[in-house]
Each structure stands twice: as structure tokens, then as C-alpha cells.
Coordinates of C-alpha atoms in Angstrom, one line a residue:
X1 CA 10.0 35.0 49.8
X2 CA 6.8 37.0 49.6
X3 CA 6.7 36.4 45.8
X4 CA 7.1 32.7 46.3
X5 CA 4.3 32.6 48.9
X6 CA 2.0 34.5 46.5
X7 CA 2.9 32.2 43.6
X8 CA 2.1 29.3 45.9
X9 CA -1.3 30.8 46.5
X10 CA -1.8 31.2 42.8
X11 CA -0.8 27.6 42.0
X12 CA -3.2 26.3 44.7
X13 CA -6.0 28.3 43.1
X14 CA -5.2 27.6 39.5
X15 CA -4.6 23.9 39.9
X16 CA -8.0 23.1 41.2
X17 CA -9.9 20.7 38.8
X18 CA -12.5 23.3 38.0
X19 CA -10.1 26.1 37.2
X20 CA -7.9 23.8 35.2
X21 CA -11.0 22.8 33.1
X22 CA -11.9 26.4 32.5
X23 CA -8.4 27.3 31.6
X24 CA -8.3 24.5 29.1
X25 CA -11.7 25.5 27.7
X26 CA -10.5 29.1 27.4
X27 CA -7.3 28.4 25.5
X28 CA -9.0 25.9 23.3
X29 CA -11.7 28.4 22.4
X30 CA -9.0 31.1 21.9
X31 CA -7.1 28.9 19.5
X32 CA -10.3 28.0 17.6
X33 CA -11.4 31.6 17.2
X34 CA -7.9 32.6 16.2
X35 CA -7.9 29.9 13.5
X36 CA -11.4 31.0 12.2
X37 CA -10.9 34.3 10.4
X38 CA -13.5 36.8 11.3
X39 CA -14.2 35.8 14.9
X40 CA -11.8 37.7 17.1
X41 CA -11.3 37.5 20.9
X42 CA -13.3 40.8 21.5
X43 CA -16.5 39.5 19.9
X44 CA -16.1 36.0 21.5
X45 CA -15.5 37.3 25.0
X46 CA -18.5 39.7 24.5
X47 CA -20.6 36.7 23.5
X48 CA -19.5 34.6 26.4
X49 CA -19.9 37.2 29.1
X50 CA -23.5 36.2 29.9
X51 CA -22.3 32.6 30.5
X52 CA -19.8 33.8 33.0
X53 CA -22.4 35.3 35.2
X54 CA -23.1 31.9 36.8
X55 CA -19.4 31.0 37.2
X56 CA -17.2 31.7 40.2
X57 CA -15.3 35.0 39.5
X58 CA -11.8 33.3 39.4
X59 CA -13.0 30.6 37.0
X60 CA -14.7 33.2 34.7
X61 CA -11.7 35.5 34.5
X62 CA -9.3 32.5 34.0
X63 CA -11.4 31.3 31.0
X64 CA -11.7 34.8 29.5
X65 CA -8.0 35.4 29.8
X66 CA -7.3 32.1 28.2
X67 CA -9.5 33.1 25.2
X68 CA -7.5 36.2 24.7
X69 CA -3.9 34.9 24.8
X70 CA -5.0 31.7 23.1
X71 CA -6.4 33.7 20.1
X72 CA -2.9 35.1 19.6
X73 CA -1.6 31.6 19.1
X74 CA -4.4 30.6 16.7
X75 CA -4.2 33.8 14.6
X76 CA -0.9 32.7 13.2
X77 CA -2.4 29.5 11.7
X78 CA -4.5 31.3 9.1
X79 CA -1.8 33.8 8.4
X80 CA 0.6 31.0 7.4
X81 CA -1.8 28.7 5.7
X82 CA -4.3 31.0 3.8
X83 CA -2.6 34.4 4.0
X84 CA -5.5 35.8 6.1
X85 CA -4.6 37.0 9.6
X86 CA -7.0 35.5 12.2
X87 CA -6.0 38.4 14.4
X88 CA -4.9 42.0 13.7
X89 CA -1.7 41.3 15.6
X90 CA -0.9 38.4 13.1
X91 CA -1.0 40.7 10.0
X92 CA 2.8 40.8 9.8
X93 CA 3.1 37.0 10.1
X94 CA 1.4 36.7 6.7
X95 CA 4.4 38.4 5.0
X96 CA 6.9 35.5 5.5
X97 CA 4.7 32.7 7.0
X98 CA 2.6 32.4 3.9
X99 CA 5.7 32.3 1.7
X100 CA 7.2 29.6 3.9
X101 CA 4.0 27.6 3.4
X102 CA 4.2 28.0 -0.4
X103 CA 7.8 26.7 -0.2
X104 CA 6.5 23.5 1.5
X105 CA 7.7 24.6 5.0
X106 CA 4.2 25.3 6.5
X107 CA 4.9 22.8 9.3
X108 CA 8.2 24.6 10.3
X109 CA 6.5 28.0 10.2
X110 CA 3.6 26.8 12.4
X111 CA 6.1 25.2 14.8
X112 CA 8.2 28.4 14.9
X113 CA 5.1 30.4 15.7
X114 CA 4.1 28.0 18.5
X115 CA 7.6 27.9 20.1
X116 CA 8.0 31.7 19.9
X117 CA 4.6 32.2 21.4
X118 CA 5.2 29.8 24.2
X119 CA 8.5 31.3 25.2
X120 CA 7.2 34.9 25.0
X121 CA 4.1 34.1 26.9
X122 CA 6.0 32.4 29.7
X123 CA 8.5 35.3 30.0
X124 CA 5.8 38.0 29.9
X125 CA 3.8 36.2 32.6
X126 CA 7.0 36.2 34.8
X127 CA 7.3 39.9 34.2
X128 CA 3.6 40.3 35.2
X129 CA 4.3 38.4 38.4
X130 CA 7.4 40.6 39.2
X131 CA 6.1 44.0 38.3
X132 CA 2.4 43.9 39.1
X133 CA 2.7 43.9 42.9
X134 CA 5.0 47.0 43.2
X135 CA 2.9 48.9 40.7
X136 CA -0.3 48.0 42.6
X137 CA 1.4 49.1 45.8
X138 CA 2.3 52.4 44.2
X139 CA -1.2 52.8 42.8
X140 CA -2.6 52.7 46.4
X141 CA -1.1 56.2 46.8
X142 CA -3.3 57.5 44.0
X143 CA -6.1 60.0 44.9
X144 CA -9.2 60.7 42.9
X145 CA -7.4 63.5 40.9
X146 CA -4.6 61.1 40.1
X147 CA -7.0 58.4 38.9
X148 CA -8.8 60.8 36.7
X149 CA -5.6 62.0 35.1
X150 CA -4.5 58.4 34.6
X151 CA -7.7 57.6 32.7
X152 CA -7.2 60.7 30.6
X153 CA -3.7 59.6 29.8
X154 CA -5.1 56.1 28.9
X155 CA -7.6 57.6 26.5
X156 CA -5.1 59.9 24.9
X157 CA -2.6 57.1 24.4
X158 CA -5.4 55.0 22.8
X159 CA -6.0 57.9 20.4
X160 CA -2.3 58.1 19.6
X161 CA -1.9 54.4 19.0
X162 CA -5.2 53.9 17.1
X163 CA -5.1 53.3 13.3
X164 CA -6.2 55.9 10.9
X165 CA -6.8 59.6 11.4
X166 CA -5.9 61.2 14.7
X167 CA -9.1 63.4 14.4
X168 CA -11.2 60.3 13.8
X169 CA -9.8 58.6 16.9
X170 CA -10.5 61.7 19.0
X171 CA -14.1 61.7 17.7
X172 CA -14.5 58.0 18.6
X173 CA -13.3 58.7 22.2
X174 CA -15.8 61.6 22.5
X175 CA -18.6 59.4 21.2
X176 CA -17.7 56.7 23.7
X177 CA -17.7 59.2 26.6
X178 CA -21.1 60.5 25.5
X179 CA -22.5 56.9 25.3
X180 CA -21.1 56.2 28.8
X181 CA -23.2 59.2 30.2
X182 CA -26.5 57.7 29.1
X183 CA -28.6 56.6 32.0
X184 CA -29.4 57.9 35.5
X185 CA -27.0 60.3 37.3
X186 CA -26.0 58.5 40.6
X187 CA -25.8 61.8 42.5
X188 CA -28.9 63.6 41.5
X189 CA -31.0 60.7 40.2
X190 CA -31.8 62.7 37.0
X191 CA -32.0 60.8 33.7
X192 CA -29.5 61.9 31.0
X193 CA -29.7 61.3 27.3
X194 CA -32.5 58.7 27.6
X195 CA -34.9 60.5 25.3
X196 CA -37.8 59.3 27.4
X197 CA -37.0 55.6 26.9
X198 CA -37.2 53.7 30.2
X199 CA -35.0 51.0 28.8
X200 CA -32.1 53.4 28.8
X201 CA -32.6 54.4 32.5
X202 CA -29.8 52.0 33.6
X203 CA -27.6 53.1 30.7
X204 CA -26.4 51.2 27.6
X205 CA -25.0 47.7 28.4
X206 CA -21.3 47.4 27.3
X207 CA -22.0 43.8 26.2
X208 CA -24.6 45.2 23.8
X209 CA -22.1 47.8 22.4
X210 CA -19.2 45.3 22.2
X211 CA -21.3 42.6 20.4
X212 CA -22.6 45.1 17.9
X213 CA -19.3 47.0 17.2
X214 CA -17.1 43.9 17.2
X215 CA -19.4 40.9 16.6
X216 CA -22.0 42.0 14.0
X217 CA -19.8 44.5 12.3
X218 CA -17.1 41.8 11.9
X219 CA -19.7 39.5 10.4
X220 CA -20.6 42.0 7.7
X221 CA -17.0 42.8 6.9
X222 CA -16.1 39.1 6.6
X223 CA -19.0 38.4 4.3
X224 CA -17.6 41.1 2.0
X225 CA -14.2 39.5 1.8
X226 CA -15.1 35.9 1.9
X227 CA -13.7 35.3 -1.6
X228 CA -10.3 36.5 -0.6
X229 CA -9.1 33.2 0.9
X230 CA -6.5 31.2 -1.0
X231 CA -5.0 28.1 0.6
X232 CA -1.3 27.5 0.3
X233 CA -1.3 24.0 1.8
X234 CA -3.7 21.2 2.6
X235 CA -1.2 18.8 4.1
X236 CA 1.5 19.4 6.8
X237 CA 4.7 17.4 6.6
X238 CA 7.6 18.0 8.9
X239 CA 7.2 20.2 12.0
X240 CA 10.7 20.1 13.3
X241 CA 12.9 23.2 12.6
X242 CA 16.4 22.4 11.4
X243 CA 19.6 23.3 13.3
X244 CA 20.0 26.4 11.0
X245 CA 16.4 27.4 11.7
X246 CA 17.0 27.2 15.5
X247 CA 20.1 29.4 15.1
X248 CA 18.2 32.0 13.1
X249 CA 15.1 32.1 15.3
X250 CA 16.6 32.4 18.8
X251 CA 17.7 36.1 18.5
X252 CA 14.4 37.3 17.0
X253 CA 12.4 35.5 19.7
X254 CA 14.4 37.2 22.5
X255 CA 14.1 40.6 20.9
X256 CA 10.5 40.2 20.0
X257 CA 9.7 39.1 23.6
X258 CA 11.4 42.2 25.0
X259 CA 9.7 44.6 22.5
X260 CA 6.2 43.0 22.9
X261 CA 6.5 43.0 26.7
X262 CA 7.2 46.7 26.8
X263 CA 4.7 47.8 24.2
X264 CA 1.9 45.6 25.5
X265 CA 1.6 47.7 28.6
X266 CA 0.7 50.8 26.6
X267 CA -3.0 51.6 26.2
X268 CA -4.3 51.1 22.7
X269 CA -3.1 48.2 20.5
X270 CA 0.2 47.3 22.2
X271 CA 0.4 43.8 20.8
X272 CA -0.3 45.0 17.3
X273 CA 2.3 47.7 17.6
X274 CA 4.7 45.2 19.1
X275 CA 4.5 42.8 16.2
X276 CA 5.0 45.6 13.6
X277 CA 8.0 47.0 15.6
X278 CA 9.6 43.6 16.1
X279 CA 9.4 42.8 12.4
X280 CA 10.8 46.2 11.4
X281 CA 13.7 45.9 13.8
X282 CA 14.5 42.3 12.7
X283 CA 14.5 43.4 9.0
X284 CA 17.1 46.0 9.9
X285 CA 19.4 43.9 12.1
X286 CA 19.1 40.5 10.4
X287 CA 22.0 39.1 8.3
X288 CA 19.3 37.7 6.0
X289 CA 17.3 40.9 5.5
X290 CA 17.1 40.2 1.7
X291 CA 14.9 37.1 2.5
X292 CA 12.3 39.1 4.4
X293 CA 9.0 38.9 2.5
X294 CA 10.2 35.8 0.7
X295 CA 10.0 33.2 3.6
X296 CA 12.4 34.3 6.3
X297 CA 11.9 32.4 9.5
X298 CA 12.8 35.5 11.5
X299 CA 9.7 37.2 10.0
X300 CA 7.6 34.6 11.8
X301 CA 9.5 34.3 15.0
X302 CA 9.8 38.0 15.9
X303 CA 6.2 39.2 15.4
X304 CA 4.7 36.1 16.9
X305 CA 6.8 36.4 20.1
X306 CA 6.0 40.1 20.3
X307 CA 2.2 39.8 19.9
X308 CA 2.0 37.1 22.5
X309 CA 4.2 38.9 25.0
X310 CA 2.1 42.0 24.5
X311 CA -1.1 40.1 25.1
X312 CA 0.2 38.9 28.5
X313 CA 1.7 42.2 29.7
X314 CA -1.5 44.0 28.8
X315 CA -3.0 42.5 31.9
X316 CA -0.6 44.6 34.1
X317 CA -2.5 48.0 33.9
X318 CA -5.9 46.1 34.1
X319 CA -5.0 44.1 37.2
X320 CA -3.1 46.8 39.0
X321 CA -4.7 50.1 38.1
X322 CA -8.1 49.0 36.8
X323 CA -7.3 50.7 33.5
X324 CA -8.0 48.6 30.3
X325 CA -5.2 48.8 27.7
X326 CA -7.3 47.4 24.8
X327 CA -10.9 46.4 24.1
X328 CA -10.4 42.9 25.5
X329 CA -9.1 44.3 28.7
X330 CA -12.1 46.6 28.8
X331 CA -14.4 43.6 28.6
X332 CA -12.3 42.0 31.4
X333 CA -12.9 45.1 33.5
X334 CA -16.6 44.8 32.7
X335 CA -16.6 41.1 33.7
X336 CA -15.0 42.0 37.1
X337 CA -17.6 44.7 37.7
X338 CA -20.4 42.2 36.9
X339 CA -18.9 39.8 39.4
X340 CA -18.9 42.5 42.1
X341 CA -15.2 43.1 42.0
X342 CA -13.9 46.7 41.9
X343 CA -11.0 46.8 39.4
X344 CA -7.9 48.5 40.7
X345 CA -4.9 48.1 43.1
X346 CA -7.2 46.9 45.9
X347 CA -7.8 43.6 44.0
X348 CA -4.4 42.3 45.1
X349 CA -5.1 43.0 48.7
X350 CA -8.8 42.1 48.9
X351 CA -8.8 39.2 46.3
X352 CA -5.2 37.7 46.4
X353 CA -6.4 34.3 45.3
X354 CA -8.1 35.8 42.2
X355 CA -5.1 38.1 41.4
X356 CA -2.4 35.4 41.7
X357 CA -4.7 32.6 40.4
X358 CA -5.1 34.5 37.1
X359 CA -1.3 35.1 36.8
X360 CA -0.4 31.4 37.4
X361 CA -3.2 30.2 35.1
X362 CA -1.3 32.0 32.3
X363 CA 1.7 29.7 32.7
X364 CA -0.6 26.7 32.8
X365 CA -2.5 28.0 29.7
X366 CA 0.7 28.5 27.8
X367 CA 1.6 24.9 28.4
X368 CA -1.9 23.8 27.3
X369 CA -1.4 25.8 24.1
X370 CA 1.9 24.2 23.1
X371 CA 0.2 20.8 23.6
X372 CA -2.9 21.9 21.6
X373 CA -1.1 23.7 18.7
X374 CA 1.5 21.2 17.6
X375 CA -0.4 17.8 17.7
X376 CA -3.7 19.3 16.5
X377 CA -2.3 21.2 13.5
X378 CA -4.0 18.8 11.1
X379 CA -7.4 19.5 12.6
X380 CA -6.8 23.3 12.5
X381 CA -6.0 23.0 8.8
X382 CA -9.4 21.3 8.1
X383 CA -11.2 23.9 10.2
X384 CA -9.6 26.8 8.5
X385 CA -11.1 25.8 5.2
X386 CA -14.8 25.9 6.5
X387 CA -16.6 28.5 4.3
X388 CA -17.6 31.5 6.3
X389 CA -21.2 31.5 5.1
X390 CA -21.6 28.3 7.2
X391 CA -20.2 29.9 10.3
X392 CA -21.8 33.3 10.5
X393 CA -25.4 32.1 11.2
X394 CA -24.2 30.3 14.3
X395 CA -22.2 33.4 15.4
X396 CA -25.3 35.6 14.9
X397 CA -27.4 33.2 16.9
X398 CA -24.9 33.2 19.8
X399 CA -24.7 37.0 19.8
X400 CA -28.5 37.3 19.9
X401 CA -29.0 34.8 22.7
X402 CA -26.2 36.3 24.7
X403 CA -27.7 39.8 24.5
X404 CA -31.2 38.7 25.1
X405 CA -30.2 36.8 28.2
X406 CA -28.9 39.9 29.9
X407 CA -32.3 41.6 30.6
X408 CA -34.7 39.3 28.6
X409 CA -35.7 42.2 26.4
X410 CA -35.7 42.5 22.7
X411 CA -34.7 46.2 23.0
X412 CA -31.1 45.2 23.6
X413 CA -31.2 43.1 20.4
X414 CA -32.3 46.1 18.3
X415 CA -29.6 48.2 20.0
X416 CA -27.0 45.5 19.2
X417 CA -28.1 45.6 15.5
X418 CA -27.8 49.4 15.5
X419 CA -24.2 49.3 16.9
X420 CA -23.4 46.5 14.4
X421 CA -24.4 48.8 11.5
X422 CA -22.5 51.7 13.2
X423 CA -19.4 49.6 13.6
X424 CA -19.4 48.6 9.9
X425 CA -19.9 52.3 8.8
X426 CA -17.1 53.4 11.1
X427 CA -14.8 50.9 9.6
X428 CA -15.7 52.2 6.1
X429 CA -14.9 55.7 7.3
X430 CA -11.5 54.5 8.8
X431 CA -12.7 55.1 12.3
X432 CA -11.3 52.4 14.6
X433 CA -14.0 51.4 17.2
X434 CA -11.4 50.4 19.9
X435 CA -11.0 53.9 21.4
X436 CA -14.7 54.3 21.6
X437 CA -15.1 51.1 23.6
X438 CA -12.3 52.1 26.0
X439 CA -13.9 55.5 26.4
X440 CA -17.3 53.9 27.0
X441 CA -15.9 51.8 29.8
X442 CA -13.7 54.5 31.4
X443 CA -16.3 57.4 31.0
X444 CA -18.4 56.6 34.0
X445 CA -15.3 55.9 36.2
X446 CA -13.7 59.2 35.0
X447 CA -16.9 61.1 35.9
X448 CA -16.9 59.6 39.4
X449 CA -13.2 60.4 40.1
X450 CA -13.7 63.9 38.6
X451 CA -16.6 64.6 41.0
X452 CA -14.7 63.2 44.0
X453 CA -11.6 65.3 43.2
X454 CA -13.7 68.5 42.9
X455 CA -15.6 67.7 46.1
X456 CA -12.4 67.2 48.1
X457 CA -10.9 70.4 46.6
X458 CA -14.2 72.4 47.1
X459 CA -14.5 72.9 43.4
X460 CA -11.0 74.0 42.7
X461 CA -9.9 72.6 39.3
X462 CA -6.3 73.4 40.0
X463 CA -6.1 70.2 42.2
X464 CA -5.3 68.3 39.0
X465 CA -2.2 70.3 38.5
X466 CA -1.2 70.7 42.2
X467 CA -0.8 67.0 42.8
X468 CA 2.5 65.8 41.3
X469 CA 1.3 62.4 40.1
X470 CA -1.8 64.0 38.4
X471 CA 0.2 66.8 36.8
X472 CA 2.8 64.3 35.5
X473 CA 0.2 62.1 33.9
X474 CA -1.6 65.0 32.2
X475 CA 1.7 66.3 30.9
X476 CA 2.5 62.9 29.4
X477 CA -0.9 62.9 27.7
X478 CA -0.3 66.3 26.2
X479 CA 3.2 65.3 25.0
X480 CA 1.7 62.2 23.4
X481 CA -0.8 64.2 21.4
X482 CA 1.7 66.8 20.4
X483 CA 4.2 64.1 19.2
X484 CA 1.5 62.3 17.2
X485 CA 0.5 65.6 15.6
X486 CA 4.0 66.3 14.2
X487 CA 3.7 65.8 10.4
X488 CA 6.8 63.5 10.0
X489 CA 5.8 61.3 13.0
X490 CA 2.2 61.2 11.9
X491 CA 3.2 60.0 8.4
X492 CA 5.4 57.2 9.9
X493 CA 2.6 56.2 12.2
X494 CA 0.2 55.8 9.3
X495 CA 2.8 53.8 7.3
X496 CA 3.4 51.5 10.2
X497 CA -0.2 50.6 10.6
X498 CA -0.6 50.1 6.9
X499 CA 2.5 47.8 7.0
X500 CA 4.3 49.8 4.3

């Protein structure tokens, strides 16, 4: 009964005209940026953060959430039509979706993607509504030492799940923690790592870092590979799957939803890992495994349901624990802090309308997405063929305006450019920037909880091992690093992310 009352509060919040409008705007923008290769949800949300400063907190977070899970829908369109994944989580969809398009079944592939995404998103949101409250209630028992250990576990998990070298990922986490220390120490008032520059006294803005590392760096990368696009189809015929298609897609959608929902909670790239895992499992259990890579409908249904389920369940640790599980959730945490909301389990108690309004808006957003994706496929086909050299100047302008509007200083623009170059260089060196952004967001929070724990224990570091919750979390983190360092598992991890 309590769940029904909470959902009633959520519906009354999400169904207001203003919030409905922002939900529609969010999922439309999400679909659009998913369709346009090279403009991902992280860069888009970073660009739109300054706009949300003037919005009510609930409306702002509903719109940003819609952009995220909407981009998972749109990313499949480019994967199927031009063999270029709009999102990293849609990489696997190119294997069979593009082949279906070449066989004249692009409409069926797009419809399969939309149906799988809608079902997975709806089920994952139900799981969010069921499991978020007890997890938040359990999190209220956490002390400062437990929160510190939880954040350590989150960073270690992001290292394990990051692409590329384990050593590179650890280095990116350390860099993120160091960048998070820049500014004024809240306890002593001393300035740290500012190098005498007063502009750094308040620290480096995470919007500046995010726009540079994910916005400008992505522009440079996409200008490099602009010539890689090859269109498989310019006209969509039938959208309706056949009876045989329905029989073949039901099992993969159910399994993909279960896999994606479980892996989406993990810190790191849960939705990406989910899509790879779902595809691999379907290839092993399917009666039509020989067709995989040649246009198997299971190869579209499984990864698309997994990445959308993962996108929805990634909100669970963010809403209940205040711990971001991926770069987009890190930006969502930043948006909450900017709006004066302290992320964590207290949100459900102190801001129930916001908590349940966001959850219910996901159901509404999934309905909007199925309406947007199927009737408007013709428009998405035309948009997807827009040359990137016509898009990137507008993206660059939006990034610059967004950063300048934060403090009205050109210093932030120079810093954004610096992080853009760094992001591009890191990519060339196979250093994934996502762990760095997570560490940058969590670093100041970790320092605060570390100091609180040591103050309460009078400087005794053993407090982190004496508390059962803290000790368990640290042990899990150590086991994750050890497991990832085992040569055989490390090799499989590298092959999985390369899609071998």
C-alpha cells in the first residue's frame, strides 16, 4: 500500500503540464542526439546544465533523465542504418542491425529495437520503484566510514569495468581525485593546487571538465572519422515484424532485460557491458546462432533491451546512495548539488515528490519514446545523413555559451579547451575518461567522509575495518581488482570490450 501511495505521489508530480513538457523535451533531445553520431548524452547534458539552473529541480532532473534513456533509443538508429553506433552501448547492434538493413529489413530492425527498448525500460523502471526504497532505507544506517568505503568500491568497480588497460584506468582515477582537490580546503581555508590563480579558488567546475573531456574531445574524434559513414538504406518500407520474428525476439528481450537490469546497477559502464553480455549469451543459446552477424533479429533484440534496462537501473545507486554509476549519473549528481539537493538516501525522505516524480516520469518517457520512434523514423533517416561538418560548429557554440554562462569568465572557456585536448589525447592513449570524471565528482565527497570518520574515531584508521559494512565494501573492492588482474580474466575483459 505504501508503494501505491508513493507511486500516486509520483504520478501527481510527473503529470503536471510543465513536467510533462520537460519530459517530452528530454526524450526528444535524447533521441535526436542518439541519432546524430558524435553527440552523446554526457556532452549534451553537460551543455544543458547551465539552462537547468533556472528550472525547478524536479523539472530539470526529469528532462536530464529523459535525455539519457532517450539517447539509448536513438543510438540504435544509426547502428542499423549507417553502421555507426550513436552510443557506445549500441555498438553490438551494428553487427546484425546493419545486415538486416542491407537485406531490406531496416524497418523491422528499427521496430524490434523500439519494442525491445520500451519493454526493457518499463520493466527496469518497475524494478527501480521496488528496490530503491529498501536500499535507501538500508543506506540510512551508513556512517561516514561506510560511505567512504562505498565510494572507494565505486571507483574500483569503475576501474575494473573501464575499457583498455587496468593501469590506465587507475591512473585516470588518480588524476580525477587530484583535480577534485583543487580549490579551497573547507576546514582550514587554505588554497590547494591553485598555483596562485584566483580563478581556481573555488575549484574546477565539473561542467567545464565534462564539456571538454566529452564534448570538445568528441568533436575532434568525429571529425577524424567523418568519412566512415556508409548508408545502407534511404527509404523505410514495412515496420511490422512477422509472426516468426515475434517468436524469435520474445526470449532475447526477456533475457536481455534481466541481464541489463542487473549489470546497469554496477559502477562503470553497466549498460555497455549489459549489451555485450546479452549478445554473447544469445549467440550461445539461440537455435539460429549461425545467423548471428548476418542479420539475426535476436542480435538486435537482446542488446537493445539490455542497454535500455541498464540505463534505467543505473539510477538506483544515484538516487538511493548518491553514488554515480557512470558519467551521466555523475552529471545528474552535479545537477542535484547545483539545485541545492544533497544526493543520498535522505532524498527519498526529504524530497519524496522529486524522488517518485523522476521514477514515474520514466514510464511516461518510455511511452513518449515509442510514439516518437516509430512514426518519425522517416525524419530520423533524413537527419542521420546530415554531414558532421555542418553540425560541429553549432555544438562548439553551445559548449562555449554554456561554459561562459556559469561564471561569465573566459578563463573557463580556456580550461574547457584544455580538457578537450586532454580528452582527445587520452583517447589516443587508450585511457577512458569516464573513471576520471567519476573520481572528480566523488573525490571531494570521499575527502569529507574520510575526515568525518577519522574525527569520530579520534584519528584511528582501523575504524574502516571495524565497521562490518565498511570492511565488507573494502573487501569487495580488493576482490574486484584481484579478479581483474588475473591474466585469463583480463584477456577476456579486453576481448569483450573490443567485441571480439
